[in-house]
Amino acid sequence: MPSDDEPLLSISVFGRRSRLSLKALRLYDRMGLLPPARVDQPSGYRWYRESQLETARLIAMLRRLDMPLARVGEVLSAPGPRAAELIAAYWDATERRVASQRELAAYLRYTLAGGQEPFGRYEFRVRDVGEQWVLAERRHVRVATLSVWIEATMGRLLAMAGDLGGVVGPAFVVYYGEVNEDSDGPGECCVPIDPAAALPADAPARVEPAHREAYVRLIRAQVEYPQILSAYDALAQWITRHGHTAAGAPREIYFADFRAAQPNDEVCDVAFPIR
């Protein structure tokens, strides 16, 4: 038995006291999360210091949150306050994902249980939208990079709009084709501006025609991909069943700060121009 100022525990004893299996301890050693204090040569038998129990128990608790091992490593290597921030950020993302999945599961349960209308969980409305001048940028983009592209592009357009007198309406994204794992749109980010603004010759501006549109208002949990696709499907069916015809590309209209919103906050309208 090794002798040190601090007692060393065999891997079996350490596993019992930390409530971690020997398999898990070997994995955490390979990952660099919980290396043993000593490894006997040539047997390879592992010994741990008693003070490592605190780290082992922290790993166990983080894993009970379904935190990936790479994220666990980030928490372990961060100082206390930063580690707390990392856990908070991880759990916030988890709650958003679960809220989105809850919405999707409820939609699927409703439709598969024989709901009379697959859009029964949504409330649809119709409104008239006036002509708008918009700063616009169009791009072919896949779903994996869609959110990054939208955030960066909207940032540029909003800054440009600020130099032209400011934004005069909610920003929106028009989808001229499907954006998913197999299709790249294109999509177009649009920021409404004052039509009287003096536009530079190279300003990426266009007129968005006046139109009537059918729309549904979504909370943040319903906007997460792929849950948002159910809103598009339900709206398209509602339009057909109520005697309307889609007359333009669908769009998402963002009237709230999406990043600051909670899962149940209203943030976005999904809309189709109709006639």
mmCIF file of C-alpha atoms in Angstrom:
data_model
loop_
_atom_site.group_PDB
_atom_site.id
_atom_site.type_symbol
_atom_site.label_atom_id
_atom_site.label_comp_id
_atom_site.label_asym_id
_atom_site.label_seq_id
_atom_site.Cartn_x
_atom_site.Cartn_y
_atom_site.Cartn_z
ATOM 1 C CA MET A 1 0.000 0.000 0.000
ATOM 2 C CA PRO A 2 1.447 3.405 -0.938
ATOM 3 C CA SER A 3 2.221 5.698 1.945
ATOM 4 C CA ASP A 4 1.699 9.460 1.655
ATOM 5 C CA ASP A 5 0.660 12.350 3.837
ATOM 6 C CA GLU A 6 -2.795 11.995 2.345
ATOM 7 C CA PRO A 7 -4.191 8.454 2.306
ATOM 8 C CA LEU A 8 -4.538 6.793 -1.075
ATOM 9 C CA LEU A 9 -7.631 4.772 -1.903
ATOM 10 C CA SER A 10 -7.696 1.796 -4.227
ATOM 11 C CA ILE A 11 -9.864 2.183 -7.326
ATOM 12 C CA SER A 12 -12.444 -0.212 -5.871
ATOM 13 C CA VAL A 13 -12.714 1.697 -2.598
ATOM 14 C CA PHE A 14 -12.701 5.037 -4.422
ATOM 15 C CA GLY A 15 -15.452 3.784 -6.726
ATOM 16 C CA ARG A 16 -17.666 2.738 -3.803
ATOM 17 C CA ARG A 17 -17.194 6.002 -1.956
ATOM 18 C CA SER A 18 -17.724 8.156 -5.056
ATOM 19 C CA ARG A 19 -20.576 5.946 -6.348
ATOM 20 C CA LEU A 20 -18.807 5.694 -9.708
ATOM 21 C CA SER A 21 -18.263 2.414 -11.506
ATOM 22 C CA LEU A 22 -14.759 1.182 -12.312
ATOM 23 C CA LYS A 23 -15.632 1.542 -15.988
ATOM 24 C CA ALA A 24 -16.571 5.192 -15.454
ATOM 25 C CA LEU A 25 -13.386 5.896 -13.497
ATOM 26 C CA ARG A 26 -11.259 4.408 -16.280
ATOM 27 C CA LEU A 27 -13.136 6.497 -18.853
ATOM 28 C CA TYR A 28 -12.683 9.713 -16.840
ATOM 29 C CA ASP A 29 -8.983 8.895 -16.558
ATOM 30 C CA ARG A 30 -8.685 8.528 -20.355
ATOM 31 C CA MET A 31 -10.589 11.794 -20.829
ATOM 32 C CA GLY A 32 -8.290 13.622 -18.410
ATOM 33 C CA LEU A 33 -11.166 14.498 -16.098
ATOM 34 C CA LEU A 34 -10.130 12.458 -13.083
ATOM 35 C CA PRO A 35 -6.626 10.990 -13.425
ATOM 36 C CA PRO A 36 -5.511 8.752 -10.540
ATOM 37 C CA ALA A 37 -2.921 10.047 -8.111
ATOM 38 C CA ARG A 38 -0.780 6.980 -8.713
ATOM 39 C CA VAL A 39 -0.658 4.087 -11.150
ATOM 40 C CA ASP A 40 1.319 1.000 -10.137
ATOM 41 C CA GLN A 41 3.724 -0.333 -12.742
ATOM 42 C CA PRO A 42 3.585 -2.801 -14.364
ATOM 43 C CA SER A 43 0.146 -3.877 -13.031
ATOM 44 C CA GLY A 44 -1.558 -0.606 -14.041
ATOM 45 C CA TYR A 45 -3.573 -0.578 -10.808
ATOM 46 C CA ARG A 46 -4.956 2.848 -9.979
ATOM 47 C CA TRP A 47 -4.893 4.715 -6.657
ATOM 48 C CA TYR A 48 -6.725 7.942 -5.824
ATOM 49 C CA ARG A 49 -6.339 10.549 -3.140
ATOM 50 C CA GLU A 50 -9.248 11.018 -0.777
ATOM 51 C CA SER A 51 -9.402 14.700 -1.720
ATOM 52 C CA GLN A 52 -10.341 13.638 -5.288
ATOM 53 C CA LEU A 53 -13.712 12.422 -4.009
ATOM 54 C CA GLU A 54 -15.049 15.975 -4.276
ATOM 55 C CA THR A 55 -14.176 16.124 -7.972
ATOM 56 C CA ALA A 56 -15.589 12.651 -8.550
ATOM 57 C CA ARG A 57 -18.897 13.590 -6.930
ATOM 58 C CA LEU A 58 -19.053 16.805 -8.954
ATOM 59 C CA ILE A 59 -18.571 14.829 -12.168
ATOM 60 C CA ALA A 60 -21.319 12.435 -11.115
ATOM 61 C CA MET A 61 -23.739 15.296 -10.460
ATOM 62 C CA LEU A 62 -22.935 16.991 -13.776
ATOM 63 C CA ARG A 63 -23.488 13.725 -15.616
ATOM 64 C CA ARG A 64 -26.893 13.434 -13.945
ATOM 65 C CA LEU A 65 -27.697 16.669 -15.793
ATOM 66 C CA ASP A 66 -26.827 14.787 -19.024
ATOM 67 C CA MET A 67 -23.896 17.147 -19.504
ATOM 68 C CA PRO A 68 -21.488 15.867 -22.198
ATOM 69 C CA LEU A 69 -18.036 14.954 -20.939
ATOM 70 C CA ALA A 70 -16.408 17.732 -22.965
ATOM 71 C CA ARG A 71 -18.596 20.283 -21.153
ATOM 72 C CA VAL A 72 -17.847 18.588 -17.832
ATOM 73 C CA GLY A 73 -14.160 19.152 -18.521
ATOM 74 C CA GLU A 74 -14.788 22.856 -19.117
ATOM 75 C CA VAL A 75 -16.581 23.142 -15.772
ATOM 76 C CA LEU A 76 -13.833 21.286 -13.898
ATOM 77 C CA SER A 77 -11.082 23.474 -15.329
ATOM 78 C CA ALA A 78 -12.887 26.787 -14.676
ATOM 79 C CA PRO A 79 -12.638 28.809 -11.443
ATOM 80 C CA GLY A 80 -15.704 28.679 -9.188
ATOM 81 C CA PRO A 81 -17.700 31.683 -10.486
ATOM 82 C CA ARG A 82 -16.975 30.831 -14.124
ATOM 83 C CA ALA A 83 -17.897 27.189 -13.504
ATOM 84 C CA ALA A 84 -21.230 28.354 -12.091
ATOM 85 C CA GLU A 85 -21.812 30.470 -15.219
ATOM 86 C CA LEU A 86 -21.052 27.481 -17.461
ATOM 87 C CA ILE A 87 -23.548 25.322 -15.596
ATOM 88 C CA ALA A 88 -26.190 28.074 -15.799
ATOM 89 C CA ALA A 89 -25.631 28.488 -19.550
ATOM 90 C CA TYR A 90 -25.809 24.741 -20.127
ATOM 91 C CA TRP A 91 -29.018 24.392 -18.151
ATOM 92 C CA ASP A 92 -30.611 27.386 -19.869
ATOM 93 C CA ALA A 93 -29.925 25.761 -23.248
ATOM 94 C CA THR A 94 -31.272 22.448 -21.945
ATOM 95 C CA GLU A 95 -34.513 24.044 -20.766
ATOM 96 C CA ARG A 96 -34.986 25.736 -24.151
ATOM 97 C CA ARG A 97 -34.403 22.427 -25.939
ATOM 98 C CA VAL A 98 -36.805 20.549 -23.651
ATOM 99 C CA ALA A 99 -39.454 23.258 -24.014
ATOM 100 C CA SER A 100 -39.171 23.001 -27.790
ATOM 101 C CA GLN A 101 -39.345 19.217 -27.694
ATOM 102 C CA ARG A 102 -42.379 19.427 -25.393
ATOM 103 C CA GLU A 103 -44.156 21.574 -27.967
ATOM 104 C CA LEU A 104 -43.255 19.165 -30.758
ATOM 105 C CA ALA A 105 -44.350 16.132 -28.722
ATOM 106 C CA ALA A 106 -47.683 17.784 -27.916
ATOM 107 C CA TYR A 107 -48.244 18.564 -31.603
ATOM 108 C CA LEU A 108 -47.436 14.992 -32.615
ATOM 109 C CA ARG A 109 -49.658 13.522 -29.884
ATOM 110 C CA TYR A 110 -52.536 15.711 -31.009
ATOM 111 C CA THR A 111 -52.256 14.823 -34.685
ATOM 112 C CA LEU A 112 -51.550 11.099 -34.192
ATOM 113 C CA ALA A 113 -54.423 10.763 -31.717
ATOM 114 C CA GLY A 114 -56.813 11.785 -34.478
ATOM 115 C CA GLY A 115 -57.288 15.492 -33.845
ATOM 116 C CA GLN A 116 -59.809 16.877 -36.288
ATOM 117 C CA GLU A 117 -57.473 19.650 -37.373
ATOM 118 C CA PRO A 118 -53.692 19.199 -37.275
ATOM 119 C CA PHE A 119 -53.415 22.905 -36.568
ATOM 120 C CA GLY A 120 -55.756 22.766 -33.588
ATOM 121 C CA ARG A 121 -53.062 23.915 -31.155
ATOM 122 C CA TYR A 122 -52.461 27.179 -33.030
ATOM 123 C CA GLU A 123 -54.515 30.349 -33.377
ATOM 124 C CA PHE A 124 -54.444 31.774 -36.919
ATOM 125 C CA ARG A 125 -55.205 35.322 -37.956
ATOM 126 C CA VAL A 126 -55.252 37.472 -41.103
ATOM 127 C CA ARG A 127 -53.972 41.047 -41.459
ATOM 128 C CA ASP A 128 -53.136 43.625 -44.110
ATOM 129 C CA VAL A 129 -49.520 44.753 -44.415
ATOM 130 C CA GLY A 130 -48.641 48.024 -46.095
ATOM 131 C CA GLU A 131 -45.846 48.578 -48.587
ATOM 132 C CA GLN A 132 -42.419 48.739 -46.950
ATOM 133 C CA TRP A 133 -38.937 49.818 -47.941
ATOM 134 C CA VAL A 134 -36.489 47.293 -46.576
ATOM 135 C CA LEU A 135 -32.767 46.784 -46.416
ATOM 136 C CA ALA A 136 -32.357 43.212 -47.594
ATOM 137 C CA GLU A 137 -29.667 40.595 -48.013
ATOM 138 C CA ARG A 138 -30.357 37.254 -49.686
ATOM 139 C CA ARG A 139 -28.236 34.117 -49.425
ATOM 140 C CA HIS A 140 -28.305 30.380 -49.981
ATOM 141 C CA VAL A 141 -27.814 28.820 -46.538
ATOM 142 C CA ARG A 142 -28.225 25.429 -44.857
ATOM 143 C CA VAL A 143 -30.055 24.926 -41.587
ATOM 144 C CA ALA A 144 -26.797 24.193 -39.722
ATOM 145 C CA THR A 145 -25.575 27.763 -40.314
ATOM 146 C CA LEU A 146 -28.946 29.515 -40.603
ATOM 147 C CA SER A 147 -29.088 31.053 -37.126
ATOM 148 C CA VAL A 148 -25.490 32.300 -37.335
ATOM 149 C CA TRP A 149 -26.151 33.872 -40.735
ATOM 150 C CA ILE A 150 -29.379 35.523 -39.578
ATOM 151 C CA GLU A 151 -27.746 37.019 -36.482
ATOM 152 C CA ALA A 152 -24.730 38.364 -38.384
ATOM 153 C CA THR A 153 -26.779 39.696 -41.305
ATOM 154 C CA MET A 154 -29.422 41.318 -39.138
ATOM 155 C CA GLY A 155 -26.648 42.986 -37.156
ATOM 156 C CA ARG A 156 -25.215 44.538 -40.317
ATOM 157 C CA LEU A 157 -28.599 45.630 -41.637
ATOM 158 C CA LEU A 158 -29.718 47.087 -38.312
ATOM 159 C CA ALA A 159 -26.499 49.099 -38.072
ATOM 160 C CA MET A 160 -27.025 50.379 -41.611
ATOM 161 C CA ALA A 161 -30.643 51.246 -40.810
ATOM 162 C CA GLY A 162 -29.427 53.228 -37.804
ATOM 163 C CA ASP A 163 -27.435 55.446 -40.143
ATOM 164 C CA LEU A 164 -30.552 55.983 -42.287
ATOM 165 C CA GLY A 165 -32.854 57.202 -39.551
ATOM 166 C CA GLY A 166 -33.594 53.954 -37.755
ATOM 167 C CA VAL A 167 -35.786 50.878 -38.075
ATOM 168 C CA VAL A 168 -39.505 51.476 -38.632
ATOM 169 C CA GLY A 169 -40.889 47.968 -38.204
ATOM 170 C CA PRO A 170 -40.079 44.411 -37.104
ATOM 171 C CA ALA A 171 -37.257 42.684 -38.945
ATOM 172 C CA PHE A 172 -38.212 39.564 -40.879
ATOM 173 C CA VAL A 173 -36.720 36.673 -42.815
ATOM 174 C CA VAL A 174 -38.246 35.539 -46.127
ATOM 175 C CA TYR A 175 -37.711 31.949 -47.291
ATOM 176 C CA TYR A 176 -37.840 31.540 -51.070
ATOM 177 C CA GLY A 177 -37.137 27.817 -50.726
ATOM 178 C CA GLU A 178 -36.815 25.176 -48.038
ATOM 179 C CA VAL A 179 -33.892 25.573 -45.633
ATOM 180 C CA ASN A 180 -32.994 22.232 -44.100
ATOM 181 C CA GLU A 181 -30.280 19.570 -44.175
ATOM 182 C CA ASP A 182 -30.821 19.014 -47.911
ATOM 183 C CA SER A 183 -31.924 22.384 -49.269
ATOM 184 C CA ASP A 184 -30.423 25.882 -49.042
ATOM 185 C CA GLY A 185 -33.312 28.237 -49.637
ATOM 186 C CA PRO A 186 -32.387 30.964 -50.369
ATOM 187 C CA GLY A 187 -33.355 33.091 -47.398
ATOM 188 C CA GLU A 188 -33.501 36.866 -47.176
ATOM 189 C CA CYS A 189 -33.061 39.049 -44.085
ATOM 190 C CA CYS A 190 -35.116 42.249 -44.227
ATOM 191 C CA VAL A 191 -35.094 45.368 -42.032
ATOM 192 C CA PRO A 192 -37.824 48.008 -42.672
ATOM 193 C CA ILE A 193 -36.618 51.614 -43.034
ATOM 194 C CA ASP A 194 -38.187 55.018 -43.603
ATOM 195 C CA PRO A 195 -39.055 55.333 -47.322
ATOM 196 C CA ALA A 196 -38.018 58.973 -47.149
ATOM 197 C CA ALA A 197 -34.465 58.080 -46.082
ATOM 198 C CA ALA A 198 -31.693 59.226 -48.389
ATOM 199 C CA LEU A 199 -30.298 55.901 -49.561
ATOM 200 C CA PRO A 200 -26.727 55.539 -50.804
ATOM 201 C CA ALA A 201 -26.490 54.271 -54.365
ATOM 202 C CA ASP A 202 -25.126 50.925 -53.186
ATOM 203 C CA ALA A 203 -27.688 50.386 -50.405
ATOM 204 C CA PRO A 204 -29.164 46.849 -50.548
ATOM 205 C CA ALA A 205 -32.740 48.154 -50.533
ATOM 206 C CA ARG A 206 -35.951 47.012 -52.174
ATOM 207 C CA VAL A 207 -39.709 47.503 -51.883
ATOM 208 C CA GLU A 208 -41.739 44.854 -50.085
ATOM 209 C CA PRO A 209 -45.195 45.104 -51.736
ATOM 210 C CA ALA A 210 -48.369 45.612 -49.746
ATOM 211 C CA HIS A 211 -50.195 42.341 -49.176
ATOM 212 C CA ARG A 212 -52.639 40.442 -47.012
ATOM 213 C CA GLU A 213 -51.130 37.659 -44.937
ATOM 214 C CA ALA A 214 -52.214 34.788 -42.735
ATOM 215 C CA TYR A 215 -50.053 34.355 -39.681
ATOM 216 C CA VAL A 216 -49.616 32.519 -36.404
ATOM 217 C CA ARG A 217 -47.857 33.898 -33.340
ATOM 218 C CA LEU A 218 -45.259 31.658 -31.709
ATOM 219 C CA ILE A 219 -43.553 31.528 -28.359
ATOM 220 C CA ARG A 220 -39.808 30.987 -28.253
ATOM 221 C CA ALA A 221 -40.130 27.260 -27.554
ATOM 222 C CA GLN A 222 -42.123 26.877 -30.783
ATOM 223 C CA VAL A 223 -39.511 28.704 -32.857
ATOM 224 C CA GLU A 224 -36.701 26.233 -32.194
ATOM 225 C CA TYR A 225 -35.864 24.015 -35.171
ATOM 226 C CA PRO A 226 -37.382 21.567 -36.114
ATOM 227 C CA GLN A 227 -40.464 22.400 -34.002
ATOM 228 C CA ILE A 228 -41.123 25.547 -36.061
ATOM 229 C CA LEU A 229 -41.757 23.399 -39.145
ATOM 230 C CA SER A 230 -45.033 22.197 -37.616
ATOM 231 C CA ALA A 231 -46.241 25.818 -37.540
ATOM 232 C CA TYR A 232 -45.445 26.220 -41.248
ATOM 233 C CA ASP A 233 -47.273 22.976 -42.064
ATOM 234 C CA ALA A 234 -50.302 23.847 -39.972
ATOM 235 C CA LEU A 235 -50.527 27.378 -41.408
ATOM 236 C CA ALA A 236 -50.308 26.095 -44.993
ATOM 237 C CA GLN A 237 -53.139 23.627 -44.305
ATOM 238 C CA TRP A 238 -55.249 26.295 -42.610
ATOM 239 C CA ILE A 239 -54.852 28.595 -45.634
ATOM 240 C CA THR A 240 -56.073 25.875 -48.012
ATOM 241 C CA ARG A 241 -58.944 24.718 -45.815
ATOM 242 C CA HIS A 242 -60.252 28.254 -45.389
ATOM 243 C CA GLY A 243 -60.388 29.038 -49.100
ATOM 244 C CA HIS A 244 -57.240 31.158 -49.366
ATOM 245 C CA THR A 245 -54.281 30.758 -51.704
ATOM 246 C CA ALA A 246 -50.658 31.355 -50.763
ATOM 247 C CA ALA A 247 -49.438 34.298 -52.845
ATOM 248 C CA GLY A 248 -45.818 34.685 -51.855
ATOM 249 C CA ALA A 249 -42.865 33.280 -49.969
ATOM 250 C CA PRO A 250 -43.367 32.498 -46.268
ATOM 251 C CA ARG A 251 -41.585 34.569 -43.679
ATOM 252 C CA GLU A 252 -40.719 34.807 -39.991
ATOM 253 C CA ILE A 253 -41.342 38.229 -38.416
ATOM 254 C CA TYR A 254 -39.371 38.899 -35.240
ATOM 255 C CA PHE A 255 -40.915 41.543 -32.979
ATOM 256 C CA ALA A 256 -39.053 40.711 -29.721
ATOM 257 C CA ASP A 257 -35.494 40.132 -28.545
ATOM 258 C CA PHE A 258 -35.159 36.421 -29.261
ATOM 259 C CA ARG A 259 -31.972 35.897 -27.260
ATOM 260 C CA ALA A 260 -33.406 37.477 -24.094
ATOM 261 C CA ALA A 261 -36.796 35.752 -24.339
ATOM 262 C CA GLN A 262 -37.916 32.928 -22.080
ATOM 263 C CA PRO A 263 -39.404 29.727 -23.583
ATOM 264 C CA ASN A 264 -43.011 30.922 -23.115
ATOM 265 C CA ASP A 265 -42.470 34.506 -24.369
ATOM 266 C CA GLU A 266 -44.044 35.464 -27.718
ATOM 267 C CA VAL A 267 -41.270 36.365 -30.127
ATOM 268 C CA CYS A 268 -42.197 35.633 -33.730
ATOM 269 C CA ASP A 269 -44.958 35.408 -36.345
ATOM 270 C CA VAL A 270 -44.852 32.803 -39.104
ATOM 271 C CA ALA A 271 -46.744 34.252 -42.074
ATOM 272 C CA PHE A 272 -47.771 33.536 -45.681
ATOM 273 C CA PRO A 273 -48.936 36.260 -48.069
ATOM 274 C CA ILE A 274 -52.401 35.186 -49.311
ATOM 275 C CA ARG A 275 -55.096 36.146 -51.753
#
